[in-house]
Amino acid sequence: GDSVTQMEGPVTLSEEAFLTINCTYTATGYPSLFWYVQYPGEGLQLLLKATKADDKGSNKGFEATYRKETTSFHLEKGSVQVSDSAVYFCALGARGGGNKLTFGTGTQLKVEL
Amino acid sequence: KAGVTQTPRYLIKTRGQQVTLSCSPISGHRSVSWYQQTPGQGLQFLFEYFSETQRNKGNFPGRFSGRQFSNSRSEMNVSTLELGDSALYLCASSNNPGTGADNEQFFGPGTRLTVL
């Protein structure tokens, strides 16, 4: 079945550091890929998405590129801020399979001054 | 446009009881999905409803059930509660029919269920 593997956390960075959170997937066909963010006490917010190979999703300085050859969708940000502290989830949606999302385990990011 | 709303936000029940959670999707969204979030298992898909029909179902026992009304509002029910059912239950809605490439979901704040 479909699955998503993302790097274990927690990840602790200093403000303005470079961020990478790795995400790889296993799926039949060509799924859509998403990064969601969850702030303490809140639900999930869509951060960015890519629906086909080589697409780059971007939002709020975060980027991720859909790499079919490596089945990856790594999240990057050039300069993190304290306000980026949250849990980040990589997810996939099977094409034509309804709106079910399969999530990774989440990576907690803590950014310190 | 109002977001996805879930009621109640917090709930405390005892083992053996049953519980009903409610979700109101974004206006115009016909798809509603439910997820269970726990520290041990992460985010797990429960089921999806589209136009009042269950379209997808995750690997949960029959104690977990749901339904969707004609106005797209959805409820999920858990009967004979167990300690392990303590979790954050998230509802998500979408205006995508789910037949194409974009499965973007909009999530509510969740209902925190504690089973004692």
GROMACS .gro file of N, CA and C in nm, chain A residues 30-32 34 36 38 41-46 49-51 89 92-105, chain B residues 9 31 33 35 37 42-43 45 48 50 55-56 88 90 94 96-110:
model
  180
   30TYR      N    1   0.110   0.780  -0.982
   30TYR     CA    2   0.171   0.911  -0.961
   30TYR      C    3   0.083   0.994  -0.868
   31PRO      N    4   0.113   0.988  -0.739
   31PRO     CA    5   0.027   1.059  -0.643
   31PRO      C    6   0.052   1.208  -0.644
   32SER      N    7  -0.035   1.280  -0.578
   32SER     CA    8  -0.009   1.420  -0.543
   32SER      C    9   0.064   1.420  -0.409
   34PHE      N   10   0.206   1.655  -0.065
   34PHE     CA   11   0.171   1.772   0.016
   34PHE      C   12   0.265   1.784   0.135
   36TYR      N   13   0.202   1.957   0.509
   36TYR     CA   14   0.112   2.025   0.600
   36TYR      C   15   0.191   2.065   0.724
   38GLN      N   16   0.146   2.184   1.143
   38GLN     CA   17   0.055   2.187   1.258
   38GLN      C   18   0.120   2.265   1.371
   41GLY      N   19  -0.178   2.297   1.938
   41GLY     CA   20  -0.320   2.316   1.968
   41GLY      C   21  -0.409   2.343   1.849
   42GLU      N   22  -0.354   2.327   1.729
   42GLU     CA   23  -0.433   2.358   1.610
   42GLU      C   24  -0.442   2.238   1.517
   43GLY      N   25  -0.527   2.251   1.416
   43GLY     CA   26  -0.536   2.149   1.312
   43GLY      C   27  -0.423   2.167   1.212
   44LEU      N   28  -0.433   2.095   1.101
   44LEU     CA   29  -0.328   2.101   0.999
   44LEU      C   30  -0.358   2.211   0.897
   45GLN      N   31  -0.252   2.278   0.855
   45GLN     CA   32  -0.266   2.378   0.749
   45GLN      C   33  -0.181   2.333   0.631
   46LEU      N   34  -0.236   2.346   0.511
   46LEU     CA   35  -0.158   2.312   0.393
   46LEU      C   36  -0.047   2.415   0.376
   49LYS      N   37   0.205   2.217  -0.213
   49LYS     CA   38   0.166   2.092  -0.278
   49LYS      C   39   0.228   2.084  -0.418
   50ALA      N   40   0.233   1.962  -0.471
   50ALA     CA   41   0.277   1.938  -0.608
   50ALA      C   42   0.197   1.821  -0.662
   51THR      N   43   0.145   1.835  -0.780
   51THR     CA   44   0.055   1.731  -0.831
   51THR      C   45   0.115   1.648  -0.943
   89PHE      N   46   0.423   1.772   0.837
   89PHE     CA   47   0.381   1.642   0.788
   89PHE      C   48   0.389   1.636   0.636
   92LEU      N   49   0.073   1.208   0.097
   92LEU     CA   50   0.043   1.180  -0.043
   92LEU      C   51  -0.105   1.149  -0.060
   93GLY      N   52  -0.154   1.183  -0.179
   93GLY     CA   53  -0.291   1.152  -0.216
   93GLY      C   54  -0.289   1.073  -0.345
   94ALA      N   55  -0.351   0.956  -0.341
   94ALA     CA   56  -0.351   0.871  -0.461
   94ALA      C   57  -0.436   0.934  -0.570
   95ARG      N   58  -0.386   0.933  -0.690
   95ARG     CA   59  -0.458   0.992  -0.803
   95ARG      C   60  -0.585   0.914  -0.831
   96GLY      N   61  -0.695   0.981  -0.834
   96GLY     CA   62  -0.822   0.915  -0.863
   96GLY      C   63  -0.873   0.828  -0.751
   97GLY      N   64  -0.814   0.839  -0.635
   97GLY     CA   65  -0.852   0.751  -0.523
   97GLY      C   66  -0.932   0.820  -0.417
   98GLY      N   67  -1.014   0.915  -0.457
   98GLY     CA   68  -1.085   0.991  -0.357
   98GLY      C   69  -0.992   1.091  -0.292
   99ASN      N   70  -1.030   1.140  -0.176
   99ASN     CA   71  -0.953   1.244  -0.110
   99ASN      C   72  -0.877   1.193   0.011
  100LYS      N   73  -0.851   1.063   0.016
  100LYS     CA   74  -0.774   1.008   0.126
  100LYS      C   75  -0.630   1.054   0.118
  101LEU      N   76  -0.575   1.096   0.231
  101LEU     CA   77  -0.433   1.131   0.240
  101LEU      C   78  -0.362   1.030   0.329
  102THR      N   79  -0.242   0.993   0.287
  102THR     CA   80  -0.154   0.909   0.369
  102THR      C   81  -0.042   0.997   0.421
  103PHE      N   82  -0.024   1.000   0.552
  103PHE     CA   83   0.070   1.092   0.615
  103PHE      C   84   0.197   1.021   0.663
  104GLY      N   85   0.304   1.096   0.665
  104GLY     CA   86   0.422   1.054   0.736
  104GLY      C   87   0.403   1.079   0.885
  105THR      N   88   0.504   1.043   0.963
  105THR     CA   89   0.491   1.048   1.109
  105THR      C   90   0.506   1.189   1.165
  122ARG      N   91  -1.487   2.078   2.099
  122ARG     CA   92  -1.342   2.083   2.087
  122ARG      C   93  -1.275   1.986   2.183
  144SER      N   94  -1.689   1.685   0.004
  144SER     CA   95  -1.611   1.574   0.058
  144SER      C   96  -1.570   1.605   0.201
  146SER      N   97  -1.355   1.412   0.521
  146SER     CA   98  -1.274   1.298   0.565
  146SER      C   99  -1.245   1.313   0.714
  148TYR      N  100  -0.981   1.182   1.035
  148TYR     CA  101  -0.850   1.126   1.069
  148TYR      C  102  -0.838   1.118   1.221
  150GLN      N  103  -0.552   1.121   1.518
  150GLN     CA  104  -0.411   1.154   1.543
  150GLN      C  105  -0.375   1.116   1.686
  155GLY      N  106   0.040   0.832   1.490
  155GLY     CA  107   0.039   0.945   1.399
  155GLY      C  108  -0.099   0.972   1.345
  156LEU      N  109  -0.105   1.019   1.221
  156LEU     CA  110  -0.231   1.052   1.156
  156LEU      C  111  -0.279   0.933   1.074
  158PHE      N  112  -0.609   0.764   0.857
  158PHE     CA  113  -0.734   0.791   0.787
  158PHE      C  114  -0.843   0.698   0.839
  161GLU      N  115  -1.392   0.858   0.441
  161GLU     CA  116  -1.428   0.975   0.363
  161GLU      C  117  -1.572   0.962   0.316
  163PHE      N  118  -1.857   1.147   0.056
  163PHE     CA  119  -1.876   1.237  -0.057
  163PHE      C  120  -2.021   1.228  -0.100
  168ARG      N  121  -1.699   0.676   0.074
  168ARG     CA  122  -1.624   0.643  -0.046
  168ARG      C  123  -1.495   0.566  -0.017
  169ASN      N  124  -1.436   0.594   0.099
  169ASN     CA  125  -1.312   0.530   0.138
  169ASN      C  126  -1.321   0.496   0.285
  201LEU      N  127  -0.676   1.295   1.908
  201LEU     CA  128  -0.730   1.414   1.843
  201LEU      C  129  -0.795   1.366   1.714
  203LEU      N  130  -0.952   1.467   1.369
  203LEU     CA  131  -0.950   1.577   1.275
  203LEU      C  132  -1.045   1.550   1.159
  207SER      N  133  -1.304   1.905   0.133
  207SER     CA  134  -1.246   1.936   0.004
  207SER      C  135  -1.358   1.963  -0.096
  209ASN      N  136  -1.279   1.909  -0.410
  209ASN     CA  137  -1.237   1.825  -0.522
  209ASN      C  138  -1.317   1.696  -0.524
  210PRO      N  139  -1.356   1.649  -0.641
  210PRO     CA  140  -1.431   1.523  -0.646
  210PRO      C  141  -1.344   1.401  -0.614
  211GLY      N  142  -1.213   1.418  -0.614
  211GLY     CA  143  -1.125   1.308  -0.580
  211GLY      C  144  -1.098   1.213  -0.695
  212THR      N  145  -1.134   1.257  -0.813
  212THR     CA  146  -1.112   1.171  -0.930
  212THR      C  147  -0.988   1.211  -1.007
  213GLY      N  148  -0.928   1.319  -0.968
  213GLY     CA  149  -0.812   1.368  -1.042
  213GLY      C  150  -0.687   1.368  -0.958
  214ALA      N  151  -0.601   1.464  -0.985
  214ALA     CA  152  -0.469   1.465  -0.924
  214ALA      C  153  -0.463   1.545  -0.795
  215ASP      N  154  -0.557   1.631  -0.770
  215ASP     CA  155  -0.545   1.722  -0.656
  215ASP      C  156  -0.636   1.678  -0.543
  216ASN      N  157  -0.576   1.633  -0.433
  216ASN     CA  158  -0.655   1.587  -0.320
  216ASN      C  159  -0.646   1.683  -0.202
  217GLU      N  160  -0.625   1.811  -0.230
  217GLU     CA  161  -0.604   1.907  -0.122
  217GLU      C  162  -0.718   1.905  -0.023
  218GLN      N  163  -0.681   1.901   0.102
  218GLN     CA  164  -0.778   1.898   0.211
  218GLN      C  165  -0.762   2.021   0.299
  219PHE      N  166  -0.873   2.067   0.355
  219PHE     CA  167  -0.872   2.177   0.452
  219PHE      C  168  -0.917   2.119   0.586
  220PHE      N  169  -0.833   2.136   0.686
  220PHE     CA  170  -0.857   2.070   0.814
  220PHE      C  171  -0.920   2.164   0.916
  221GLY      N  172  -1.002   2.104   1.003
  221GLY     CA  173  -1.056   2.174   1.117
  221GLY      C  174  -0.958   2.165   1.234
  222PRO      N  175  -0.993   2.230   1.346
  222PRO     CA  176  -0.902   2.233   1.461
  222PRO      C  177  -0.899   2.103   1.540
  223GLY      N  178  -0.996   2.015   1.514
  223GLY     CA  179  -0.997   1.886   1.582
  223GLY      C  180  -1.082   1.883   1.707
   0.00000   0.00000   0.00000
